[in-house]
Coordinates of C-alpha atoms in Angstrom, one line a residue:
Chain A
M34 CA 26.8 -22.6 42.2
K35 CA 23.1 -22.9 41.2
V36 CA 21.7 -22.9 37.8
S37 CA 17.9 -22.8 37.5
P38 CA 15.4 -23.0 34.7
I39 CA 14.2 -19.6 33.4
R40 CA 10.5 -19.2 34.1
N41 CA 9.9 -15.5 34.0
E42 CA 11.5 -12.2 32.9
Q43 CA 13.2 -11.7 36.3
D44 CA 14.9 -15.1 36.0
Y45 CA 15.9 -14.1 32.5
D46 CA 17.3 -10.7 33.5
N47 CA 19.3 -12.4 36.4
A48 CA 20.7 -14.9 34.0
L49 CA 21.9 -12.2 31.6
K50 CA 23.5 -10.3 34.5
R51 CA 25.3 -13.5 35.6
M52 CA 26.5 -14.1 32.1
S53 CA 28.0 -10.6 32.0
D54 CA 30.0 -11.4 35.1
L55 CA 31.1 -14.8 33.7
L56 CA 32.1 -13.8 30.1
G57 CA 35.8 -12.8 30.1
K58 CA 36.7 -15.1 32.9
A59 CA 39.2 -17.7 31.8
D60 CA 38.5 -20.6 34.2
R61 CA 36.7 -23.7 33.0
A62 CA 33.9 -23.6 35.6
S63 CA 32.9 -20.0 34.5
K64 CA 33.0 -20.9 30.8
D65 CA 30.8 -23.9 31.4
E66 CA 28.3 -22.0 33.5
A67 CA 28.2 -19.3 30.8
E68 CA 27.5 -21.9 28.2
V69 CA 24.6 -23.3 30.1
L70 CA 23.2 -19.9 30.9
Q71 CA 23.5 -19.0 27.2
A72 CA 21.5 -22.1 26.2
L73 CA 18.8 -21.3 28.7
T74 CA 18.6 -17.6 27.9
E75 CA 18.5 -18.3 24.1
K76 CA 15.7 -20.8 24.5
W77 CA 13.7 -18.2 26.5
E78 CA 14.4 -15.5 24.0
R79 CA 13.3 -17.6 21.1
A80 CA 10.0 -18.5 22.8
N81 CA 9.2 -15.0 24.2
H82 CA 11.1 -12.3 22.3
D83 CA 11.0 -12.8 18.6
L84 CA 12.9 -10.2 16.6
P85 CA 11.4 -9.4 13.2
P86 CA 13.9 -10.0 10.4
P87 CA 15.3 -7.1 8.2
S88 CA 14.2 -6.6 4.7
P89 CA 16.9 -7.4 2.1
L90 CA 17.3 -3.7 1.5
E91 CA 17.7 -2.9 5.2
A92 CA 20.3 -5.7 5.5
I93 CA 22.4 -4.2 2.5
R94 CA 22.1 -0.6 3.8
F95 CA 23.3 -1.7 7.3
R96 CA 26.3 -3.5 5.9
M97 CA 27.2 -0.6 3.7
K98 CA 27.0 1.8 6.7
Q99 CA 29.2 -0.5 8.9
Q100 CA 31.8 -0.9 6.2
G101 CA 31.6 2.7 5.0
L102 CA 30.7 1.6 1.5
E103 CA 29.3 3.8 -1.3
P104 CA 26.8 2.6 -4.0
R105 CA 29.7 2.3 -6.5
D106 CA 31.3 -0.3 -4.2
L107 CA 28.4 -2.6 -4.9
V108 CA 29.0 -2.6 -8.7
P109 CA 31.0 -5.8 -8.7
M110 CA 28.2 -7.7 -6.9
I111 CA 25.1 -6.1 -8.4
G112 CA 26.1 -4.7 -11.8
P113 CA 26.1 -1.3 -13.4
R114 CA 25.6 1.8 -11.3
S115 CA 22.0 2.3 -12.6
R116 CA 21.1 -1.2 -11.4
V117 CA 22.7 -0.6 -8.0
S118 CA 20.6 2.6 -7.8
E119 CA 17.4 0.7 -8.6
I120 CA 18.1 -2.0 -6.0
L121 CA 18.8 0.6 -3.3
K122 CA 15.7 2.5 -4.1
G123 CA 13.7 -0.8 -3.9
R124 CA 12.6 -0.6 -7.5
R125 CA 14.3 -3.9 -8.5
S126 CA 14.5 -7.2 -6.7
L127 CA 17.8 -9.0 -6.1
T128 CA 18.6 -11.9 -8.4
L129 CA 20.1 -15.1 -7.3
D130 CA 23.5 -14.1 -8.5
M131 CA 23.4 -10.8 -6.7
I132 CA 22.3 -12.6 -3.5
R133 CA 25.2 -15.0 -3.8
A134 CA 27.7 -12.2 -4.4
L135 CA 26.5 -10.0 -1.6
H136 CA 26.6 -12.9 0.8
R137 CA 30.1 -14.0 -0.3
D138 CA 31.7 -10.6 -0.6
L139 CA 30.0 -8.6 2.2
G140 CA 29.0 -11.5 4.5
I141 CA 25.3 -10.4 4.6
P142 CA 23.3 -13.4 5.8
L143 CA 21.5 -15.3 3.1
K144 CA 18.4 -15.3 5.1
S145 CA 18.3 -11.5 5.2
L146 CA 19.0 -11.2 1.5
V147 CA 16.3 -13.7 0.5
G148 CA 13.8 -12.0 2.8
E149 CA 11.2 -13.6 5.0
D150 CA 9.1 -16.3 3.6
E151 CA 5.6 -15.0 2.9
D152 CA 4.2 -15.8 6.3
A153 CA 1.1 -13.8 6.1
S154 CA 0.6 -13.7 9.8
N155 CA 3.8 -11.7 10.3
A156 CA 3.8 -9.7 7.1
V157 CA 2.7 -6.1 7.5
P158 CA -0.8 -6.0 6.0
K159 CA -1.6 -3.3 3.6
L160 CA -4.1 -1.0 5.2
S161 CA -7.0 0.4 3.1
K162 CA -6.9 4.1 2.6
A163 CA -9.9 4.6 4.8
A164 CA -8.3 2.5 7.6
R165 CA -5.1 4.5 7.3
E166 CA -6.9 7.7 7.6
G167 CA -8.9 6.5 10.5
L168 CA -5.8 5.3 12.3
A169 CA -4.1 8.6 11.7
A170 CA -7.1 10.4 13.2
F171 CA -6.7 8.6 16.5
G172 CA -3.6 10.6 17.1
I173 CA -1.7 7.7 18.6
M174 CA 0.9 7.3 15.8
K175 CA 4.0 9.3 16.3
E176 CA 5.0 12.0 13.9
R177 CA 6.6 10.4 10.8
E178 CA 6.0 7.0 12.2
G179 CA 5.1 4.4 9.5
Y180 CA 2.5 1.7 10.0
A181 CA 5.1 -1.1 10.3
A182 CA 6.9 0.7 13.1
F183 CA 3.6 1.6 14.8
R184 CA 2.5 -2.0 14.7
M185 CA 5.7 -3.2 16.1
R186 CA 5.6 -0.7 18.9
A187 CA 2.1 -1.8 19.8
F188 CA 2.9 -5.5 19.8
D189 CA 5.9 -5.1 22.1
G190 CA 8.6 -5.3 19.4
G191 CA 7.6 -8.8 18.4
P192 CA 5.5 -10.1 15.5
P193 CA 1.8 -9.3 16.0
S194 CA 1.1 -13.0 15.3
A195 CA 2.5 -13.8 18.8
Y196 CA -0.2 -11.7 20.3
L197 CA -3.0 -12.3 17.8
R198 CA -2.7 -16.0 17.8
K199 CA -4.3 -16.0 21.2
T200 CA -7.2 -13.9 19.9
R201 CA -10.7 -15.2 19.6
T202 CA -12.4 -13.7 16.6
L203 CA -15.2 -16.2 16.1
R204 CA -17.8 -13.5 16.5
T205 CA -16.7 -11.4 13.6
N206 CA -18.2 -10.5 10.3
A207 CA -17.0 -12.5 7.2
K208 CA -16.3 -9.2 5.5
T209 CA -14.0 -8.1 8.2
D210 CA -10.8 -6.5 7.0
T211 CA -8.3 -8.3 9.3
G212 CA -5.5 -5.7 8.6
A213 CA -7.8 -2.9 9.9
L214 CA -8.8 -5.1 12.8
E215 CA -5.2 -5.6 13.7
A216 CA -4.5 -1.9 13.4
W217 CA -7.4 -1.1 15.7
C218 CA -6.1 -3.6 18.3
A219 CA -2.7 -2.0 18.0
A220 CA -4.2 1.4 18.7
V221 CA -6.1 0.2 21.7
L222 CA -3.0 -1.5 23.2
L223 CA -1.0 1.7 22.8
K224 CA -3.7 3.9 24.2
A225 CA -4.0 1.5 27.2
E226 CA -0.3 1.6 27.8
S227 CA -0.6 5.3 28.9
I228 CA -3.5 4.7 31.3
K229 CA -2.6 4.2 35.0
L230 CA -4.9 2.4 37.4
P231 CA -5.3 3.5 41.0
K232 CA -3.1 1.6 43.5
K233 CA -6.1 0.7 45.6
R234 CA -8.4 -1.5 43.4
S235 CA -10.0 -4.9 43.5
A236 CA -9.9 -7.6 40.8
P237 CA -12.8 -7.8 38.4
Y238 CA -15.8 -9.7 39.9
A239 CA -19.1 -10.7 38.3
E240 CA -21.3 -9.1 41.0
F241 CA -20.0 -5.7 40.0
G242 CA -22.0 -6.0 36.7
P243 CA -25.3 -4.6 38.0
T244 CA -23.5 -1.8 39.7
L245 CA -21.8 -0.9 36.4
A246 CA -25.2 -1.1 34.7
R247 CA -26.8 1.4 37.1
L248 CA -24.3 4.0 36.1
S249 CA -26.4 4.3 32.9
A250 CA -29.1 6.1 34.8
A251 CA -26.8 9.1 35.2
P252 CA -27.0 11.7 32.4
N253 CA -23.3 11.4 31.9
G254 CA -23.1 7.7 32.5
P255 CA -20.7 6.7 29.8
T256 CA -18.1 9.2 31.2
L257 CA -18.2 7.5 34.6
V258 CA -17.3 4.1 33.2
A259 CA -13.5 4.5 33.0
G260 CA -13.3 5.4 36.7
A261 CA -15.7 2.6 37.8
L262 CA -13.7 0.0 35.8
A263 CA -10.4 1.3 37.1
G264 CA -11.6 0.5 40.6
V265 CA -11.9 -3.2 39.6
G266 CA -8.6 -3.2 37.8
I267 CA -9.8 -2.8 34.2
I268 CA -8.7 -0.2 31.7
F269 CA -11.4 1.4 29.6
V270 CA -10.7 2.6 26.1
A271 CA -13.3 4.2 23.8
L272 CA -11.9 4.2 20.2
R273 CA -13.9 4.6 17.1
H274 CA -14.0 1.5 14.8
L275 CA -11.9 1.6 11.7
P276 CA -13.6 1.1 8.3
G277 CA -13.9 -2.6 7.6
T278 CA -13.7 -3.8 11.2
Y279 CA -17.4 -4.3 11.9
L280 CA -16.5 -4.2 15.6
D281 CA -18.6 -3.3 18.6
G282 CA -16.1 -4.0 21.4
A283 CA -13.3 -6.1 22.6
A284 CA -11.7 -7.5 25.8
L285 CA -8.0 -7.6 25.6
C286 CA -4.9 -8.0 27.8
R287 CA -2.3 -5.2 28.0
S288 CA 1.3 -6.3 27.9
D289 CA 1.4 -6.6 31.7
G290 CA -1.7 -8.7 31.7
T291 CA -4.1 -5.9 32.8
P292 CA -7.5 -6.4 31.2
I293 CA -8.8 -3.8 28.8
I294 CA -12.3 -3.2 27.7
A295 CA -12.4 -1.3 24.4
L296 CA -15.6 -0.1 22.8
T297 CA -16.0 1.4 19.3
I298 CA -19.5 3.0 19.8
R299 CA -20.2 1.8 16.3
H300 CA -24.0 2.0 16.6
D301 CA -23.8 5.0 18.9
R302 CA -26.9 4.3 20.9
I303 CA -27.2 4.2 24.7
D304 CA -28.7 0.7 24.9
N305 CA -26.0 -0.7 22.6
F306 CA -23.2 1.0 24.5
W307 CA -24.3 -0.5 27.9
F308 CA -25.0 -4.0 26.5
T309 CA -21.6 -4.2 24.8
L310 CA -19.9 -2.8 27.9
L311 CA -21.5 -5.5 30.1
H312 CA -20.8 -8.2 27.5
E313 CA -17.1 -7.3 27.4
Y314 CA -17.1 -7.0 31.2
C315 CA -18.1 -10.7 31.4
H316 CA -15.3 -11.6 29.1
A317 CA -12.8 -9.6 31.2
C318 CA -14.0 -11.4 34.4
H319 CA -14.3 -14.9 33.1
H320 CA -12.7 -15.5 29.7
L321 CA -9.4 -13.6 29.4
N322 CA -6.5 -15.9 30.5
G323 CA -3.2 -17.2 29.4
E324 CA -4.8 -19.0 26.5
T325 CA -6.9 -16.1 25.2
N326 CA -5.6 -12.6 25.4
A327 CA -8.1 -10.9 23.1
I328 CA -11.8 -11.4 22.4
L329 CA -13.2 -9.3 19.5
D330 CA -16.9 -8.9 19.1
D331 CA -19.3 -7.9 16.4
L332 CA -22.4 -8.3 18.3
E333 CA -24.6 -8.3 15.2
V334 CA -23.2 -11.7 14.4
K335 CA -25.3 -14.3 16.3
S336 CA -23.3 -16.6 18.5
V337 CA -23.7 -20.3 18.0
A338 CA -24.2 -22.2 21.3
S339 CA -22.3 -25.3 20.4
E340 CA -19.1 -23.6 19.3
D341 CA -19.3 -20.3 21.1
D342 CA -20.7 -20.7 24.6
I343 CA -18.6 -17.9 26.0
E344 CA -20.4 -15.5 23.7
Q345 CA -23.8 -16.9 24.9
Q346 CA -22.6 -16.6 28.5
A347 CA -21.5 -13.0 28.0
D348 CA -24.8 -12.1 26.3
T349 CA -26.8 -13.6 29.2
F350 CA -24.6 -11.9 31.7
A351 CA -25.1 -8.5 30.0
Q352 CA -28.9 -9.0 29.8
N353 CA -29.3 -10.0 33.4
A354 CA -27.0 -7.2 34.7
L355 CA -28.9 -4.6 32.8
L356 CA -32.4 -5.9 33.6
P357 CA -33.2 -8.6 36.2
Q358 CA -35.3 -11.4 34.9
S359 CA -38.2 -10.3 37.1
L360 CA -38.4 -7.0 35.2
S361 CA -37.6 -8.3 31.7
A362 CA -40.6 -10.6 32.0
K363 CA -42.7 -7.4 31.8
L364 CA -41.4 -6.7 28.3
V365 CA -43.5 -9.5 26.8
D366 CA -46.4 -7.0 26.6
P367 CA -46.6 -5.8 23.0
E368 CA -48.6 -2.7 24.0
L369 CA -46.2 -1.0 26.4
T370 CA -46.1 2.8 26.3
P371 CA -43.1 5.1 26.7
E372 CA -44.3 5.7 30.3
D373 CA -44.2 1.9 31.0
I374 CA -40.7 1.8 29.6
E375 CA -39.6 4.6 31.9
A376 CA -41.2 3.0 34.9
I377 CA -39.5 -0.3 34.3
A378 CA -36.2 1.5 33.8
E379 CA -36.7 3.4 37.0
Q380 CA -37.4 0.1 38.9
A381 CA -34.2 -1.4 37.5
G382 CA -32.2 1.7 38.1
V383 CA -31.0 1.9 34.5
H384 CA -31.4 4.3 31.5
P385 CA -34.8 3.9 29.7
A386 CA -32.9 3.4 26.4
I387 CA -31.8 0.0 27.7
V388 CA -35.4 -1.1 28.3
A389 CA -36.6 0.3 25.0
G390 CA -33.8 -1.4 23.1
R391 CA -34.6 -4.7 24.8
W392 CA -38.3 -4.4 23.9
Q393 CA -37.4 -3.7 20.3
R394 CA -35.3 -6.9 20.1
E395 CA -37.9 -9.0 21.9
H396 CA -40.6 -7.9 19.4
A397 CA -38.4 -7.4 16.4
D398 CA -40.0 -3.9 16.1
Y399 CA -37.3 -1.3 15.6
R400 CA -39.6 1.7 15.0
R401 CA -41.4 1.9 18.3
F402 CA -39.5 3.7 21.0
S403 CA -36.7 4.5 18.5
K404 CA -36.5 8.1 19.8
M405 CA -35.8 6.8 23.3
L406 CA -32.5 5.1 22.3
G407 CA -30.3 8.1 22.7
R408 CA -28.7 8.0 19.2
G409 CA -25.6 10.0 19.0
E410 CA -25.4 10.7 22.7
V411 CA -22.7 8.3 23.7
S412 CA -20.1 9.5 21.1
A413 CA -21.0 13.1 22.0
L414 CA -20.0 12.4 25.6
L415 CA -17.0 10.1 25.0
F416 CA -15.3 11.4 21.9
I417 CA -15.7 15.1 22.6
E418 CA -14.1 14.5 26.0
N419 CA -11.3 12.5 24.3
D420 CA -10.8 15.1 21.7
D421 CA -10.3 17.7 24.4
Chain B
M83 CA 7.9 -31.4 36.1
D84 CA 10.2 -31.0 39.1
S85 CA 10.7 -27.3 39.7
T86 CA 13.5 -27.6 42.2
P87 CA 16.6 -25.8 41.0
F88 CA 19.3 -28.3 40.3
R89 CA 22.9 -28.1 41.5
F90 CA 25.5 -27.0 39.0
R91 CA 27.5 -30.1 38.1
Q92 CA 30.1 -30.6 35.4
D93 CA 28.3 -33.6 33.9
I94 CA 25.0 -31.9 33.7
V95 CA 26.6 -28.9 32.1
T96 CA 28.2 -31.1 29.4
V97 CA 25.0 -33.1 28.6
L98 CA 22.7 -30.0 28.7
G99 CA 25.2 -28.0 26.6
H100 CA 25.3 -30.7 23.9
I101 CA 21.5 -31.2 23.8
C102 CA 21.0 -27.4 23.4
L103 CA 23.7 -26.8 20.9
S104 CA 23.3 -29.8 18.7
G105 CA 19.9 -28.5 17.6
R106 CA 21.6 -25.7 15.5
P107 CA 22.9 -26.8 12.2
G108 CA 26.6 -26.0 11.8
Y109 CA 26.7 -25.0 15.5
E110 CA 30.4 -25.5 15.7
N111 CA 31.0 -22.2 14.0
L112 CA 28.1 -19.9 14.6
M113 CA 28.1 -17.6 17.6
L114 CA 25.6 -18.4 20.3
V115 CA 23.7 -15.2 21.0
S116 CA 22.0 -14.0 24.1
G117 CA 20.5 -10.6 25.2
R118 CA 18.3 -10.0 22.3
I119 CA 15.8 -8.3 24.7
R120 CA 18.1 -5.3 24.7
L121 CA 17.7 -4.8 21.0
I122 CA 14.0 -5.4 21.2
R123 CA 13.6 -2.8 24.0
L124 CA 15.4 -0.2 21.9
L125 CA 13.4 -1.3 18.8
R126 CA 10.2 -0.4 20.6
G127 CA 10.8 3.3 20.5
A128 CA 12.9 3.3 17.3
L129 CA 11.9 4.6 14.0
G130 CA 13.3 4.5 10.5
D131 CA 16.9 3.8 10.0
L132 CA 17.6 2.8 13.6
A133 CA 14.8 0.2 13.6
A134 CA 16.1 -1.2 10.4
D135 CA 19.7 -1.3 11.6
L136 CA 18.7 -3.1 14.8
R137 CA 16.9 -5.8 12.8
A138 CA 19.8 -6.2 10.4
F139 CA 22.3 -6.3 13.2
A140 CA 20.4 -9.0 15.0
A141 CA 20.3 -11.1 11.8
E142 CA 24.0 -10.6 11.3
L143 CA 24.9 -11.6 14.8
E144 CA 22.9 -14.9 14.4
E145 CA 25.2 -15.7 11.5
A146 CA 28.4 -14.4 12.8
E147 CA 31.4 -16.8 13.0
W148 CA 33.9 -14.9 15.2
T149 CA 36.8 -17.0 16.3
S150 CA 38.9 -13.9 17.2
E151 CA 38.7 -10.2 17.8
K152 CA 40.2 -9.7 14.4
A153 CA 37.2 -11.5 12.8
A154 CA 34.7 -9.3 14.7
L155 CA 36.6 -6.2 13.7
K156 CA 36.6 -7.2 10.1
A157 CA 32.8 -7.2 10.1
Y158 CA 32.5 -4.1 12.2
P159 CA 35.6 -2.0 11.5
H160 CA 34.4 1.0 13.4
A161 CA 33.8 -1.0 16.6
E162 CA 35.8 -0.1 19.7
V163 CA 37.4 -2.9 21.7
D164 CA 37.5 -2.8 25.5
A165 CA 38.9 -6.2 26.8
H166 CA 36.3 -8.7 25.6
R167 CA 33.7 -6.1 24.8
L168 CA 32.9 -4.6 21.4
T169 CA 31.1 -1.3 21.1
I170 CA 29.5 -1.1 17.7
P171 CA 28.3 2.4 16.7
F172 CA 25.0 2.5 14.8
D173 CA 24.7 6.2 14.2
E174 CA 25.9 9.3 15.9
Q175 CA 23.8 8.7 19.0
H176 CA 23.3 5.0 19.3
C177 CA 25.5 2.0 19.9
V178 CA 25.4 -1.7 20.9
V179 CA 27.8 -3.3 23.3
V180 CA 28.5 -7.0 22.8
A181 CA 30.5 -9.1 25.3
V182 CA 32.2 -12.0 23.4
D183 CA 33.9 -15.2 24.5
Y184 CA 35.6 -16.2 21.2
Q185 CA 36.7 -19.5 22.6
S186 CA 33.2 -20.6 23.6
G187 CA 31.6 -18.8 20.7
I188 CA 29.2 -16.8 22.9
A189 CA 28.0 -13.3 22.2
L190 CA 26.0 -11.4 24.8
I191 CA 24.3 -8.2 23.9
E192 CA 25.0 -6.2 27.1
F193 CA 23.7 -2.8 26.0
A194 CA 21.7 -1.2 23.2
G195 CA 20.8 2.4 23.4
L196 CA 22.1 6.0 23.6
K197 CA 25.9 6.4 23.7
A198 CA 25.4 9.1 26.3
D199 CA 23.5 6.6 28.6
R200 CA 26.3 4.1 28.3
L201 CA 28.9 6.7 29.3
R202 CA 26.8 7.8 32.2
N203 CA 26.4 4.3 33.6
P204 CA 29.7 2.9 34.8
L205 CA 28.4 -0.7 35.1
R206 CA 27.5 -0.7 31.5
R207 CA 31.0 0.3 30.6
G208 CA 32.2 -3.0 31.9
A209 CA 33.8 -1.7 35.0
R210 CA 32.9 -4.7 37.0
S211 CA 35.1 -5.9 39.8

């Protein structure tokens, strides 16, 4: 008889099956093996499959249901009928005496009656009205599904903190609404769950960056991105940002580890779309791993080299993929004409908006060439398709 | 760390068992629970009352002190008993099946889902050889 450590879900499932076979057997060896397997499986579960606790009200209602109790049966523990009614409607909190009585008489765990300690990372954040409306507009929430249930579904049944603690959010705005940010991540993860990748595909590789950039030259370039990324094993999701998130894009891992690139099209310009895409592509190739499963970016926030070199690396990767250094050197000329911009773009094989946008940044002049940036064109292509 | 699986031996079992169990306060009485993943899988698609019931049940099971079938039935009077298995109804459609070894104090959640699914799958009914 072999007993092995549990290192993955397969080991865990096998251990549970073995336990099923052993429980009910009366011999000592079976009981001992079951005890060891129990210890191993419980350790794995606590590390990997955290179950959120019930609220005090949920705990009381469940016990009432199991014992076939009516509200009047709670009178000895809670007090008059009116008070029982208030408690069951969530209008009044339990007192210490009520908690003691409910635990003693009904056996409801004290932990459930006291409720979870205010661990902000696991508490369901209150979404702003605007964020709630934005989330509903995505059409990802089920009918009559509350935000808490939606959030739980997105984060694999466990507390979002287990997922989000591996998130890098250094490059986010100080005013960011973290509740809305979490809701947006949840929506991306759920949307990604329904996307299937082709069986024949490669792993993401850096050299694919310039190929991806050249898709921008096509009039419908943004609509070609999902297919191109699927070929290198990446899921592409375009999802509008939620109010308060100040987010351009993100690189995340789906529950099965598949990389996701999600863009918000917040600035809705062709140059911004392709730069953010290539920036996140660099993260997906180089920076997502067991330690970091989500990188969220507001690209208006300047990265600081000393503490944030992966952001600098991704910026440089995107710049070079979109425009080789030999061509970007031509942008130092302050007197370039629209025809010059188009010629450089043609040489690079990319959309002129990318060259125009780079020139604007180099010269801090955001008026010139502004009509070449393709404002509104990306969302028109991506979100109208999505809406259909 | 040596990743070679070790051979099952009585002394290792005893030592490992004590190390693992002694971390739980009052461990002599509380049930040792495994199989939470089955509740979590059901929880993923669950809404409203069912989701709340699953969370409440998991919390209760953690605190259960079942030394006999009678004690388990006292907590869940509507449960059905089939040998060492308890089938606890949650609502008209859903149930949870827990295999229990009262002597060792182990509770294994074997199934959580639709009653109809459980009836369709003979393995899940405990018809093991």
